[in-house]
Coordinates of C-alpha atoms in Angstrom, one line a residue:
Chain A
M1 CA -21.2 104.7 22.5
I2 CA -21.4 107.3 25.3
I3 CA -19.6 107.7 28.6
L4 CA -21.6 108.9 31.7
H5 CA -20.1 109.9 35.0
T6 CA -23.0 110.6 37.3
I7 CA -25.7 108.4 38.8
A8 CA -28.4 110.8 37.7
E9 CA -27.2 110.5 34.0
I10 CA -27.0 106.7 33.9
R11 CA -30.4 106.4 35.6
R12 CA -31.9 108.7 33.0
Y13 CA -30.3 106.8 30.2
V14 CA -31.5 103.4 31.4
Q15 CA -35.0 104.7 32.1
E16 CA -35.2 106.0 28.5
Q17 CA -34.1 102.5 27.2
R18 CA -36.8 100.9 29.4
M19 CA -39.5 103.2 28.1
G20 CA -38.6 101.7 24.7
A21 CA -39.1 98.2 26.2
K22 CA -35.4 97.4 25.9
T23 CA -33.7 94.9 28.2
V24 CA -30.5 96.0 29.9
G25 CA -27.3 94.0 30.6
L26 CA -24.7 95.2 33.0
V27 CA -21.0 94.3 32.9
P28 CA -19.4 95.6 36.2
T29 CA -15.7 96.1 35.9
M30 CA -12.8 97.9 37.5
G31 CA -11.5 98.9 34.0
Y32 CA -8.1 98.3 32.4
L33 CA -10.0 95.9 30.1
H34 CA -8.8 92.7 28.6
E35 CA -10.3 90.0 26.4
G36 CA -12.0 88.5 29.5
H37 CA -14.1 91.7 30.0
L38 CA -14.8 92.0 26.3
S39 CA -16.2 88.4 26.3
L40 CA -18.6 89.6 29.0
V41 CA -19.7 92.5 26.8
R42 CA -20.4 90.1 23.9
Q43 CA -22.4 87.9 26.2
A44 CA -24.4 91.0 27.4
K45 CA -25.1 92.0 23.8
E46 CA -26.2 88.5 23.0
H47 CA -28.6 88.4 26.0
C48 CA -29.8 92.0 26.2
D49 CA -30.8 94.9 23.9
V50 CA -28.6 97.4 25.7
A51 CA -25.2 96.7 27.3
V52 CA -23.9 98.9 30.1
M53 CA -20.4 98.7 31.4
S54 CA -19.5 100.2 34.7
I55 CA -15.8 101.1 35.2
F56 CA -15.1 101.8 38.9
V57 CA -12.1 100.9 40.9
N58 CA -14.0 100.4 44.2
P59 CA -11.9 101.5 47.2
L60 CA -14.2 99.5 49.6
Q61 CA -13.0 96.1 48.3
F62 CA -9.3 96.8 48.7
G63 CA -7.4 96.2 51.9
P64 CA -5.2 98.9 53.5
N65 CA -2.1 97.2 52.1
E66 CA -3.5 96.3 48.7
D67 CA -3.1 98.0 45.3
F68 CA -6.0 100.5 45.2
D69 CA -3.7 103.4 44.4
S70 CA -1.6 101.6 41.9
Y71 CA -4.4 99.7 40.2
P72 CA -4.0 100.4 36.5
R73 CA -6.5 102.9 35.1
D74 CA -7.0 104.1 31.5
L75 CA -10.5 105.2 30.6
Q76 CA -9.7 106.3 27.1
R77 CA -8.1 102.9 26.2
D78 CA -11.0 101.1 28.0
A79 CA -13.6 103.1 26.1
A80 CA -12.1 102.2 22.7
L81 CA -11.9 98.5 23.6
A82 CA -15.5 98.4 25.1
E83 CA -16.8 100.2 22.0
S84 CA -15.1 97.7 19.7
A85 CA -16.9 94.9 21.6
G86 CA -20.2 96.5 21.2
I87 CA -20.9 98.3 24.5
D88 CA -23.6 101.0 24.4
V89 CA -22.8 103.0 27.4
I90 CA -20.0 103.3 30.0
F91 CA -20.8 104.4 33.5
A92 CA -17.5 105.7 35.0
P93 CA -18.3 107.4 38.3
S94 CA -15.8 109.1 40.6
V95 CA -15.2 107.8 44.1
D96 CA -17.1 110.8 45.5
E97 CA -20.0 110.1 43.2
M98 CA -20.3 106.5 44.6
Y99 CA -19.4 107.4 48.2
P100 CA -20.6 111.0 48.7
S101 CA -20.0 111.0 52.5
G102 CA -16.3 111.3 51.5
N103 CA -13.2 109.2 52.0
G104 CA -14.6 106.3 50.0
K105 CA -16.4 104.9 52.9
S106 CA -20.0 103.9 53.5
L107 CA -22.1 103.5 56.8
T108 CA -24.1 100.7 55.1
H109 CA -22.6 97.4 54.0
V110 CA -23.9 94.2 52.5
D111 CA -22.3 91.2 54.2
V112 CA -22.4 87.6 52.9
E113 CA -21.4 84.9 55.4
A114 CA -20.0 81.4 55.0
V115 CA -19.1 81.5 51.3
T116 CA -16.8 84.5 52.1
D117 CA -14.8 82.6 54.7
T118 CA -12.6 80.5 52.4
L119 CA -10.3 81.1 49.5
C120 CA -9.7 84.8 48.8
G121 CA -12.1 85.7 51.6
A122 CA -9.8 84.2 54.3
N123 CA -6.8 86.3 53.2
R124 CA -8.6 89.5 52.2
P125 CA -10.8 90.5 55.1
G126 CA -13.6 92.9 54.1
H127 CA -12.9 92.3 50.4
F128 CA -16.2 90.5 49.6
R129 CA -18.1 92.9 51.8
G130 CA -16.8 95.7 49.6
V131 CA -17.7 93.7 46.5
A132 CA -21.2 92.9 47.7
T133 CA -21.8 96.5 48.7
V134 CA -20.7 98.0 45.4
V135 CA -22.5 95.4 43.3
T136 CA -25.7 96.2 45.2
K137 CA -25.2 99.9 44.6
L138 CA -24.5 99.3 40.9
F139 CA -27.6 97.0 40.6
N140 CA -29.7 99.7 42.3
I141 CA -28.3 102.5 40.1
V142 CA -28.5 100.6 36.7
M143 CA -31.4 98.2 37.5
P144 CA -30.2 95.7 34.8
D145 CA -32.2 92.6 33.8
K146 CA -29.0 90.6 33.8
A147 CA -25.4 91.1 35.0
F148 CA -22.3 89.4 33.6
F149 CA -19.4 88.2 35.8
G150 CA -16.3 86.3 34.8
L151 CA -15.6 82.9 36.4
K152 CA -11.9 83.8 37.0
D153 CA -13.3 85.4 40.2
A154 CA -15.3 82.2 40.9
Q155 CA -15.8 83.0 44.5
Q156 CA -17.1 86.4 43.6
V157 CA -19.7 84.8 41.4
V158 CA -20.8 82.4 44.2
V159 CA -20.9 85.3 46.7
I160 CA -23.0 87.5 44.3
Q161 CA -25.3 84.6 43.5
Q162 CA -25.8 83.9 47.3
M163 CA -26.5 87.6 47.9
V164 CA -29.0 87.8 45.0
R165 CA -30.9 84.8 46.3
D166 CA -30.9 86.0 49.9
L167 CA -31.9 89.6 49.2
N168 CA -34.3 88.8 46.3
T169 CA -32.3 91.1 44.1
P170 CA -34.2 91.4 40.8
V171 CA -31.2 90.7 38.6
E172 CA -30.2 87.5 36.8
V173 CA -26.5 86.8 37.4
V174 CA -24.8 85.2 34.3
P175 CA -21.4 83.6 35.0
C176 CA -19.1 83.6 32.0
P177 CA -16.1 81.3 31.3
I178 CA -12.5 82.3 32.0
V179 CA -10.6 83.8 29.0
R180 CA -6.9 82.8 28.8
E181 CA -3.9 84.0 26.9
P182 CA -2.7 81.6 24.2
D183 CA -0.1 80.1 26.7
G184 CA -2.9 79.5 29.3
L185 CA -2.4 82.4 31.7
A186 CA -5.9 83.6 32.8
M187 CA -6.5 87.2 31.6
S188 CA -6.2 89.7 34.4
S189 CA -5.7 93.5 34.7
R190 CA -3.0 92.7 37.2
N191 CA -1.0 90.7 34.6
V192 CA 0.6 94.0 33.5
Y193 CA 2.4 94.1 36.9
L194 CA 4.4 91.0 36.0
S195 CA 8.1 91.2 35.0
D196 CA 9.2 89.1 32.0
D197 CA 10.5 86.3 34.3
Q198 CA 7.4 86.3 36.4
R199 CA 5.2 86.3 33.3
V200 CA 6.9 83.1 32.0
Q201 CA 6.8 81.3 35.4
A202 CA 3.1 82.3 35.9
M203 CA 2.2 79.9 33.1
V204 CA 2.6 77.2 35.7
L205 CA -0.8 78.2 37.2
S206 CA -3.0 77.0 34.3
R207 CA -0.6 74.1 33.7
S208 CA -1.0 72.9 37.2
L209 CA -4.8 73.1 36.9
S210 CA -4.8 71.1 33.7
M211 CA -2.6 68.5 35.4
A212 CA -5.1 68.3 38.2
V213 CA -8.0 67.8 35.8
E214 CA -6.1 64.9 34.2
R215 CA -5.5 63.3 37.6
V216 CA -9.2 63.5 38.4
Q217 CA -10.1 62.0 35.0
Q218 CA -7.7 59.2 35.9
G219 CA -9.6 58.6 39.1
E220 CA -8.0 60.7 41.8
R221 CA -10.6 61.5 44.4
D222 CA -8.4 62.5 47.4
A223 CA -8.4 66.3 47.6
E224 CA -5.2 66.5 49.7
A225 CA -3.3 64.4 47.2
L226 CA -4.5 66.5 44.3
I227 CA -3.7 69.7 46.1
S228 CA -0.2 68.4 47.0
A229 CA 0.5 67.6 43.4
V230 CA -0.6 71.1 42.3
R231 CA 1.5 72.8 45.0
A232 CA 4.5 70.7 44.1
M233 CA 4.3 71.7 40.4
I234 CA 3.9 75.4 41.3
E235 CA 6.7 75.3 43.8
E236 CA 9.1 74.3 41.0
Q237 CA 8.9 77.9 39.9
P238 CA 11.3 79.9 42.1
L239 CA 9.4 83.2 41.8
A240 CA 6.1 81.6 42.8
N241 CA 4.8 82.1 46.3
I242 CA 1.7 80.2 47.1
D243 CA -1.1 81.9 48.9
Y244 CA -3.6 79.0 48.8
V245 CA -4.5 76.0 46.7
Q246 CA -7.9 74.6 47.7
A247 CA -10.5 72.2 46.5
V248 CA -14.0 73.2 47.6
S249 CA -17.6 72.3 46.9
L250 CA -18.9 74.3 43.9
R251 CA -22.2 74.8 45.7
D252 CA -21.2 76.4 48.9
L253 CA -17.4 76.6 48.8
T254 CA -16.8 74.4 51.8
P255 CA -13.5 72.5 51.7
L256 CA -13.7 68.9 50.4
Q257 CA -11.7 65.9 51.7
T258 CA -13.0 63.6 49.1
L259 CA -13.8 64.7 45.5
D260 CA -17.3 63.3 45.4
Q261 CA -19.3 66.2 44.0
P262 CA -18.9 69.1 41.6
A263 CA -15.9 71.0 42.9
L264 CA -13.8 74.1 42.4
L265 CA -10.1 73.8 42.4
A266 CA -8.9 77.3 43.1
L267 CA -5.5 78.9 43.8
A268 CA -3.9 82.2 44.6
V269 CA -0.2 82.7 44.0
K270 CA 2.1 85.7 44.4
F271 CA 4.8 86.6 41.9
G272 CA 6.7 89.3 43.6
K273 CA 4.0 91.7 44.8
T274 CA 1.5 90.6 42.2
R275 CA -1.2 88.2 43.4
L276 CA -2.7 86.1 40.7
I277 CA -5.7 83.8 41.0
D278 CA -7.0 81.0 38.8
N279 CA -9.4 78.1 39.1
I280 CA -11.0 75.2 37.3
V281 CA -14.3 73.4 37.8
L282 CA -13.9 69.7 38.5
D283 CA -17.0 68.2 36.9
I284 CA -17.4 65.3 39.3
Q285 CA -20.8 63.5 39.6
R286 CA -22.1 62.7 43.1
Chain B
M1 CA -58.4 93.8 47.6
I2 CA -56.4 90.7 47.2
I3 CA -54.0 88.8 49.5
L4 CA -50.9 87.2 47.9
H5 CA -48.6 84.8 49.7
T6 CA -45.7 84.1 47.3
I7 CA -42.9 86.3 45.9
A8 CA -43.7 85.2 42.4
E9 CA -47.4 86.3 42.8
I10 CA -46.7 89.8 44.2
R11 CA -43.9 90.3 41.5
R12 CA -46.4 89.4 38.8
Y13 CA -49.0 91.7 40.3
V14 CA -46.7 94.7 40.6
Q15 CA -45.3 94.1 37.1
E16 CA -48.9 94.2 35.6
Q17 CA -49.5 97.5 37.4
R18 CA -46.3 98.9 36.1
M19 CA -47.3 97.9 32.5
G20 CA -50.3 100.2 33.0
A21 CA -47.9 103.0 34.0
K22 CA -49.2 102.9 37.6
T23 CA -47.0 104.1 40.5
V24 CA -46.6 101.7 43.5
G25 CA -46.5 102.6 47.2
L26 CA -45.4 100.1 49.8
V27 CA -46.4 100.0 53.5
P28 CA -44.2 97.4 55.2
T29 CA -45.8 96.1 58.5
M30 CA -45.7 93.2 60.9
G31 CA -49.5 93.2 60.9
Y32 CA -51.9 93.4 63.9
L33 CA -52.8 96.7 62.3
H34 CA -53.8 99.8 64.2
E35 CA -54.7 103.4 63.2
G36 CA -51.0 104.2 62.8
H37 CA -50.7 101.6 60.0
L38 CA -53.9 102.8 58.4
S39 CA -52.6 106.3 58.3
L40 CA -49.7 105.0 56.3
V41 CA -52.1 103.3 53.9
R42 CA -53.9 106.6 53.4
Q43 CA -50.6 108.3 52.7
A44 CA -49.7 105.6 50.2
K45 CA -53.0 106.0 48.4
E46 CA -52.5 109.8 48.3
H47 CA -49.0 109.5 46.8
C48 CA -49.3 106.5 44.6
D49 CA -51.8 104.7 42.2
V50 CA -51.5 101.3 43.9
A51 CA -50.9 100.7 47.6
V52 CA -49.2 97.4 48.6
M53 CA -49.0 96.4 52.3
S54 CA -46.6 93.7 53.4
I55 CA -47.6 91.8 56.5
F56 CA -44.6 89.8 57.8
V57 CA -43.4 89.2 61.4
N58 CA -39.7 89.1 60.5
P59 CA -37.8 86.7 62.8
L60 CA -34.5 88.3 61.8
Q61 CA -35.2 91.5 63.7
F62 CA -36.2 89.8 67.0
G63 CA -33.6 88.9 69.6
P64 CA -33.6 85.4 71.2
N65 CA -35.4 86.6 74.3
E66 CA -37.8 88.8 72.5
D67 CA -41.5 88.3 71.6
F68 CA -41.3 86.8 68.1
D69 CA -43.4 83.7 69.0
S70 CA -46.0 85.7 71.0
Y71 CA -46.2 88.7 68.6
P72 CA -49.9 89.2 67.9
R73 CA -51.0 87.9 64.5
D74 CA -54.5 88.1 62.9
L75 CA -54.4 88.2 59.1
Q76 CA -58.2 88.1 58.7
R77 CA -58.7 91.2 61.0
D78 CA -55.7 92.9 59.3
A79 CA -57.2 92.3 55.8
A80 CA -60.5 93.9 56.8
L81 CA -58.8 96.9 58.3
A82 CA -56.4 97.4 55.5
E83 CA -59.2 97.2 52.9
S84 CA -61.2 99.7 54.8
A85 CA -58.3 102.1 54.5
G86 CA -58.0 101.5 50.8
I87 CA -55.1 99.1 50.3
D88 CA -55.1 97.3 47.0
V89 CA -53.1 94.2 47.8
I90 CA -51.6 92.5 50.8
F91 CA -48.4 90.6 50.5
A92 CA -48.3 88.1 53.4
P93 CA -45.5 85.6 52.9
S94 CA -44.5 82.7 55.2
V95 CA -41.2 82.7 57.0
D96 CA -40.0 79.9 54.6
E97 CA -41.0 82.0 51.6
M98 CA -38.9 84.9 52.8
Y99 CA -36.0 82.7 54.2
P100 CA -36.1 79.6 52.1
S101 CA -32.8 78.2 53.5
G102 CA -34.9 77.4 56.5
N103 CA -34.9 78.3 60.2
G104 CA -35.7 82.0 59.4
K105 CA -32.0 82.8 58.8
S106 CA -30.1 84.4 56.0
L107 CA -26.4 84.3 55.0
T108 CA -26.7 87.8 53.6
H109 CA -27.3 90.8 55.8
V110 CA -27.5 94.6 55.3
D111 CA -25.7 96.4 58.1
V112 CA -26.0 100.1 58.8
E113 CA -23.4 101.5 61.2
A114 CA -23.3 104.5 63.6
V115 CA -27.1 105.4 63.5
T116 CA -27.8 101.9 64.9
D117 CA -25.5 102.2 67.9
T118 CA -27.8 104.4 70.1
L119 CA -31.4 104.2 71.3
C120 CA -33.0 100.9 70.6
G121 CA -30.0 99.7 68.7
A122 CA -27.9 99.7 71.8
N123 CA -30.3 97.4 73.7
R124 CA -31.4 95.2 70.8
P125 CA -28.3 93.9 69.1
G126 CA -29.0 92.7 65.6
H127 CA -32.4 94.3 65.5
F128 CA -31.7 96.9 62.9
R129 CA -29.6 94.5 60.9
G130 CA -32.8 92.4 60.7
V131 CA -34.9 95.4 59.8
A132 CA -32.5 96.7 57.1
T133 CA -32.2 93.2 55.6
V134 CA -35.9 92.5 55.4
V135 CA -36.7 96.0 54.1
T136 CA -34.1 95.5 51.3
K137 CA -35.8 92.2 50.5
L138 CA -39.2 93.8 50.4
F139 CA -38.0 96.6 48.3
N140 CA -36.4 94.1 45.9
I141 CA -39.5 92.1 45.7
V142 CA -42.1 94.8 45.4
M143 CA -39.9 97.5 43.7
P144 CA -42.1 100.3 45.0
D145 CA -41.7 103.9 43.9
K146 CA -42.3 105.1 47.5
A147 CA -42.3 103.4 50.9
F148 CA -44.2 104.7 54.0
F149 CA -42.8 104.3 57.5
G150 CA -44.3 105.6 60.8
L151 CA -42.2 108.0 62.9
K152 CA -43.0 106.1 66.1
D153 CA -40.0 104.0 65.0
A154 CA -38.0 107.2 64.4
Q155 CA -34.7 105.4 64.6
Q156 CA -35.9 102.9 62.0
V157 CA -36.8 105.7 59.7
V158 CA -33.3 107.2 60.1
V159 CA -31.7 103.8 59.5
I160 CA -33.7 103.1 56.4
Q161 CA -33.0 106.6 55.0
Q162 CA -29.3 106.1 55.6
M163 CA -29.4 102.7 53.9
V164 CA -31.3 104.0 50.9
R165 CA -28.7 106.8 50.5
D166 CA -25.7 104.5 50.9
L167 CA -27.0 101.7 48.7
N168 CA -28.6 104.0 46.1
T169 CA -31.9 102.1 46.6
P170 CA -34.4 103.4 44.0
V171 CA -37.2 103.9 46.6
E172 CA -38.3 107.2 48.1
V173 CA -38.8 106.8 51.9
V174 CA -41.8 108.8 53.2
P175 CA -41.8 109.3 57.0
C176 CA -45.3 109.7 58.5
P177 CA -46.4 111.2 61.8
I178 CA -47.1 109.2 65.0
V179 CA -50.8 108.4 65.5
R180 CA -51.9 108.4 69.2
E181 CA -54.8 107.1 71.2
P182 CA -57.2 109.9 72.4
D183 CA -55.3 109.8 75.8
G184 CA -51.9 110.2 74.1
L185 CA -50.5 106.7 74.1
A186 CA -48.7 106.1 70.8
M187 CA -50.4 103.4 68.8
S188 CA -48.5 100.1 68.8
S189 CA -49.4 96.5 68.1
R190 CA -47.7 95.7 71.5
N191 CA -50.3 97.8 73.4
V192 CA -52.6 94.7 73.5
Y193 CA -50.1 93.1 75.9
L194 CA -50.7 95.8 78.6
S195 CA -52.8 95.0 81.6
D196 CA -55.4 97.6 82.6
D197 CA -53.1 99.1 85.3
Q198 CA -50.1 99.2 82.9
R199 CA -52.3 100.8 80.2
V200 CA -53.3 103.6 82.5
Q201 CA -49.7 104.2 83.7
A202 CA -48.3 104.1 80.2
M203 CA -50.1 107.4 79.5
V204 CA -47.1 108.9 81.3
L205 CA -44.9 108.4 78.2
S206 CA -46.6 110.9 75.9
R207 CA -47.3 113.2 78.9
S208 CA -43.6 113.3 79.7
L209 CA -42.7 114.1 76.1
S210 CA -45.3 117.0 76.1
M211 CA -43.8 118.3 79.3
A212 CA -40.3 118.2 77.7
V213 CA -41.6 120.1 74.7
E214 CA -42.9 122.8 77.0
R215 CA -39.6 123.0 78.9
V216 CA -37.8 123.5 75.6
Q217 CA -40.3 126.1 74.5
Q218 CA -39.6 127.9 77.8
G219 CA -35.9 127.9 77.0
E220 CA -34.4 124.7 78.4
R221 CA -31.3 123.7 76.3
D222 CA -29.5 121.4 78.7
A223 CA -30.2 117.9 77.5
E224 CA -29.3 116.2 80.8
A225 CA -31.7 118.4 82.7
L226 CA -34.5 117.7 80.3
I227 CA -33.9 114.0 80.4
S228 CA -33.8 114.0 84.2
A229 CA -37.2 115.7 84.3
V230 CA -38.6 113.2 81.9
R231 CA -37.2 110.3 83.8
A232 CA -38.5 111.7 87.1
M233 CA -42.0 112.0 85.7
I234 CA -42.0 108.4 84.4
E235 CA -40.5 107.0 87.6
E236 CA -43.6 108.3 89.5
Q237 CA -45.4 105.4 87.9
P238 CA -44.6 102.3 89.9
L239 CA -45.1 99.8 87.0
A240 CA -42.8 101.8 84.6
N241 CA -39.2 100.5 84.1
I242 CA -37.1 102.8 82.0
D243 CA -34.9 101.3 79.3
Y244 CA -33.6 104.6 78.0
V245 CA -34.5 108.3 77.7
Q246 CA -32.2 110.1 75.2
A247 CA -31.9 113.3 73.3
V248 CA -30.1 112.9 70.0
S249 CA -29.4 114.8 66.9
L250 CA -32.2 114.3 64.4
R251 CA -29.7 114.1 61.6
D252 CA -27.4 111.3 62.7
L253 CA -28.8 110.2 66.2
T254 CA -25.6 111.2 68.0
P255 CA -26.3 112.1 71.7
L256 CA -26.6 115.8 72.4
Q257 CA -25.3 117.7 75.5
T258 CA -26.8 121.0 74.5
L259 CA -30.0 121.3 72.5
D260 CA -28.7 123.5 69.8
Q261 CA -30.1 121.8 66.7
P262 CA -33.2 119.7 65.5
A263 CA -33.3 116.9 68.0
L264 CA -35.2 113.7 68.7
L265 CA -36.2 113.0 72.3
A266 CA -36.8 109.3 72.4
L267 CA -37.6 106.8 75.1
A268 CA -38.2 103.1 75.7
V269 CA -40.0 102.0 78.9
K270 CA -41.0 98.5 80.0
F271 CA -44.4 97.8 81.7
G272 CA -44.0 94.3 82.9
K273 CA -42.6 92.4 79.9
T274 CA -44.0 94.9 77.4
R275 CA -41.5 97.3 76.0
L276 CA -43.0 100.5 74.6
I277 CA -41.3 103.2 72.7
D278 CA -42.2 106.8 72.0
N279 CA -40.5 110.0 70.8
I280 CA -41.0 113.6 69.8
V281 CA -39.1 115.9 67.5
L282 CA -37.7 119.0 69.3
D283 CA -37.8 121.6 66.5
I284 CA -34.8 123.6 67.7
Q285 CA -33.0 125.9 65.2
R286 CA -29.2 125.9 65.1

């Protein structure tokens, strides 16, 4: 496995692979890898001849009061983990390499409307603009055949899929299932921020989603009633501070009153300063 | 020469060329070809093995009160002209093929800041967003090695170059010189709108730019004085209605007070309902 830091180097590497008629899979990450990322690497290796991982904490997708500076970074640890999962090359550019005009800013942005208005988009203005812009850059740099994204960031997957359709981006987006800790907590690089108490109470997130799935299986179709039950269960944990709990259409993320179609039940909850997200697909037939 | 109407067809065509190790040049147009477009085709054939022309009147770059509906269209005539200049394939998609969600709209846009605030960008809100978005789509569909743009739309060239730099778009942008009628009028598909009287008076545009170049050669460095002289000459024509006359930095299109660097002298003038643009590069050393 090799680690490359410049755009010119990764372009040359990928071009050489293409000359050998190899297909290329990209796993875009912000590093501080966990089992969720590694499952994406395994998917990439299953689908493609060569698996490229980008590791880049993208300043453009962080708000001014968010955790860009403190976001955990450890390239050496990441490289060892990625290699163990079978990655072929890591592309780990500097902020200046990705945003050469300085200060981590860009005059050009990719904006996706509508599907960015709800869920995390409502509370993190500019976040998905930063995501869509850096993903476009990474696609243009690596030119992968397929790109692998985890469904923990379900809205991100929907946004990228919308962007790829609208801009005719020649990349196949492959969504991959959420990977969870044995006790149910969705894997996240931000889990390391949690205190012991917060970590225990955060188990309520996946538990509340499982409860919701059961309710739906028992026939619940009223979105408000379902959301209230989830909120009530989370609020039993004194350290939990709900950002949102929403039931939206899986297709276009518009809020649902009645659960009469495939839906996404998504939530964001703060424990102290740490904001965790989780979600589950409600497989409801029309 | 062949004409293709679907994205799938042009992708297949280009892929076959690439399998044969051929390089691909793209000439994006809105059709109703003139000598300016044909000069781009000749450039494309000189630089690349295969020359692709797109012909697509892009609704996204027209304002609600602009001439999208009346913009001249004649594919048969265009095909004959393009073939005579050596084009290999024309990609002429429908509006629904490019914007399948209907009504010629897209949820995703590519926005370029700063360089779109002046000149035509100031008077045509959303215009360059539409241009950047459709050019991104065309680049993603055709995946050319190089793309050829005329300098009559100098701001468009600067916007596309900025976008390509910011998004790491893997396409080389090749700017090509303005082509003029024998009497100096810059070639434009919109020239057909002009009445005989307007056509005669429109000659003042290139004449005023030539006069400005002379003044600069004689030592004029005050932008306001130069602009006033250009405006005065144009205003002598009773049918001319000035939209703007501006002197801007060639690098980032910021307005100049003093002509102390390579500059673009650009103008937009209406004759009746027809808005014409023209410009000239002032080759001033810092």
